[in-house]
PDB file of C-alpha atoms in Angstrom:
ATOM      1  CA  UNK A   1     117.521  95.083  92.200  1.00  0.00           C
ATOM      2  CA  UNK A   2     121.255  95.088  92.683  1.00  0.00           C
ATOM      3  CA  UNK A   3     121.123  95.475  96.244  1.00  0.00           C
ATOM      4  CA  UNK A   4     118.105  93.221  96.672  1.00  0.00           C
ATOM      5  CA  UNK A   5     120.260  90.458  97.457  1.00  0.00           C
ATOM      6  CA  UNK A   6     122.521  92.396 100.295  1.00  0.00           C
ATOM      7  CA  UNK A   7     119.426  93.720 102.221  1.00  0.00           C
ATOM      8  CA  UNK A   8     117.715  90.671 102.235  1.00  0.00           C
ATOM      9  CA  UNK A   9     121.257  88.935 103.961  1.00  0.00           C
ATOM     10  CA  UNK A  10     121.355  91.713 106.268  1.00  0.00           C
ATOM     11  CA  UNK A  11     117.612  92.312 106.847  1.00  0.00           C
ATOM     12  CA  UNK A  12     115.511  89.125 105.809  1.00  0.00           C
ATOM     13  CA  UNK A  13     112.353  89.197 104.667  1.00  0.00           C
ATOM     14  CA  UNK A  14     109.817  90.320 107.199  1.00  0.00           C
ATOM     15  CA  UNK A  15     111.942  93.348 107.947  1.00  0.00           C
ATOM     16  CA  UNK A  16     112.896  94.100 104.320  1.00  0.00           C
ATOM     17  CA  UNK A  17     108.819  93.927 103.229  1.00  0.00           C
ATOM     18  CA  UNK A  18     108.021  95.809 106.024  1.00  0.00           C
ATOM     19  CA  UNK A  19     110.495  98.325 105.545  1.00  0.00           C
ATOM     20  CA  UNK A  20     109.494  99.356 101.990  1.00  0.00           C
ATOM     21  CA  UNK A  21     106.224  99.114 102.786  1.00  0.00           C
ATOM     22  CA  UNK A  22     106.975 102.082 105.251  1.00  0.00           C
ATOM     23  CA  UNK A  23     109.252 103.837 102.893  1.00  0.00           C
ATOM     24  CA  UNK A  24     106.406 103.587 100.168  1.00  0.00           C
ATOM     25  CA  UNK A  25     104.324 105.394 102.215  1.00  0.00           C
ATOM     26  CA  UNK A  26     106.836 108.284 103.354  1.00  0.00           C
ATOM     27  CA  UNK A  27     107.876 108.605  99.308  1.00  0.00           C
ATOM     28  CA  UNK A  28     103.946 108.954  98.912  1.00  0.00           C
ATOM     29  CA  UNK A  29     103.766 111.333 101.068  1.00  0.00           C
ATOM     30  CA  UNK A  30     106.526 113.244  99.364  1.00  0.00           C
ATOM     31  CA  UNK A  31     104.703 113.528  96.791  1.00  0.00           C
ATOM     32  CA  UNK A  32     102.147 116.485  98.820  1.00  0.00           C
ATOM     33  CA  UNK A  33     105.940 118.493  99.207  1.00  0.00           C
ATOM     34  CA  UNK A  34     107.091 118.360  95.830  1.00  0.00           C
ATOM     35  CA  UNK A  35     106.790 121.929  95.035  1.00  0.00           C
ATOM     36  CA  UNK A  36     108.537 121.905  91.795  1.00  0.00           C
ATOM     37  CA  UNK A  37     109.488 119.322  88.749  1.00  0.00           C
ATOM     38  CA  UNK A  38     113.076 118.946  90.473  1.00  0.00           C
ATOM     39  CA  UNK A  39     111.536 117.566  93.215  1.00  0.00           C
ATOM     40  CA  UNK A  40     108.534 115.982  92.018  1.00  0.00           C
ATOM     41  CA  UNK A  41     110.998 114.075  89.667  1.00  0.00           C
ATOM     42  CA  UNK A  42     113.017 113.216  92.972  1.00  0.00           C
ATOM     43  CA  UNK A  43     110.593 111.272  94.582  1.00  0.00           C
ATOM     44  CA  UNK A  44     108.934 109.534  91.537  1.00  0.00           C
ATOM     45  CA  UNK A  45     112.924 108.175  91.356  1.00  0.00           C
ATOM     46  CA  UNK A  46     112.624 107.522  94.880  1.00  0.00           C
ATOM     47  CA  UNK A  47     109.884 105.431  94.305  1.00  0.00           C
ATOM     48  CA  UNK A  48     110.468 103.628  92.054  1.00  0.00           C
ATOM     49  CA  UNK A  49     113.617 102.254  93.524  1.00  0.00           C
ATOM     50  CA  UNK A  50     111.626 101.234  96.381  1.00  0.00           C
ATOM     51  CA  UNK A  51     108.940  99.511  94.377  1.00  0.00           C
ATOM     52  CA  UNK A  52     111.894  98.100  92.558  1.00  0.00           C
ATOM     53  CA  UNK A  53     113.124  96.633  95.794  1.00  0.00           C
ATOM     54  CA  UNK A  54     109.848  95.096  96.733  1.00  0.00           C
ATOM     55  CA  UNK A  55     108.860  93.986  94.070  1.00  0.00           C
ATOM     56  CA  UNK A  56     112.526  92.015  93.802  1.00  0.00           C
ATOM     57  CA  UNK A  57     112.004  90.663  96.869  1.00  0.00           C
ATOM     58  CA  UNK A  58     108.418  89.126  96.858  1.00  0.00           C
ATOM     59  CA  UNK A  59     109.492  87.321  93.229  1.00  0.00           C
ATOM     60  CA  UNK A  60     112.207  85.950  94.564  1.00  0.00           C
ATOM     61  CA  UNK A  61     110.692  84.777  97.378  1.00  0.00           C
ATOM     62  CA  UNK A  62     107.689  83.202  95.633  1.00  0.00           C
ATOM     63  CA  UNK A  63     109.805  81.393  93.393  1.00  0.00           C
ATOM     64  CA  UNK A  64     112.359  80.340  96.616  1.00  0.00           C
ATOM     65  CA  UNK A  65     109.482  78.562  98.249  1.00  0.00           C
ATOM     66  CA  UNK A  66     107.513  77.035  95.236  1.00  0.00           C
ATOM     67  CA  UNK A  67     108.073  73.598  93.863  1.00  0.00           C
ATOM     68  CA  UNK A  68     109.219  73.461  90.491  1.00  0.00           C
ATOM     69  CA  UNK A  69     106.383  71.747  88.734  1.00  0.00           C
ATOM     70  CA  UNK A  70     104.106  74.622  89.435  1.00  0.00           C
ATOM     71  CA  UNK A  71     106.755  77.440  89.821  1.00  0.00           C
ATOM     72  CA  UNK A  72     105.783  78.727  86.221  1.00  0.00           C
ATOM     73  CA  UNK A  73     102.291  78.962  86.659  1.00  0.00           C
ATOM     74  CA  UNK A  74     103.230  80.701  90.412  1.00  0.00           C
ATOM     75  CA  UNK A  75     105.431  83.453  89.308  1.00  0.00           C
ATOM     76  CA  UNK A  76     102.738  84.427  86.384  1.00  0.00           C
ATOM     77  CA  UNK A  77     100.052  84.732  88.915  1.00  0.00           C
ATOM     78  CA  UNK A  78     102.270  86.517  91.578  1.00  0.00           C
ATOM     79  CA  UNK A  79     103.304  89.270  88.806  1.00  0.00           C
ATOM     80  CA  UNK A  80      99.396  89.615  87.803  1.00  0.00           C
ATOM     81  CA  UNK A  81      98.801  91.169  91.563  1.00  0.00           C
TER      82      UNK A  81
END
């Protein structure tokens, strides 16, 4: 979440969702090579920084484009999903 903000600058959105989208799936795919806990370990980390990332990103932007009388109710229904 501490780089959210710098890859969203450099990236933007569309690019930024689509790109951990993509990474989510290679780190899945990881998973079938993780041969030992070292590496299984590895990409769980890996994944979780991605997720992480996305998950930083779509709140933010939820909460960007929402009025505030309704932001509240917004956010809680966005993080239910």
């Amino acid at each position: 979440s501490l780089v959210a903000s710098r890859l969203h600058a450099r990236f933007g959105l569309r690019q930024l969702l689509l790109g951990t989208t993509f990474l989510t799936a290679l780190v899945f795919a990881a998973y079938a090579a993780a041969i030992n806990v070292a590496l299984l370990a590895l990409v769980t980390a890996l994944y979780y920084a991605v997720d992480t990332l996305y998950t930083v990103t779509t709140s933010s932007y939820s909460a960007t484009i929402t009025p505030d009388a309704i932001r509240g109710r917004v956010v809680s229904l966005t993080r239910l999903t």
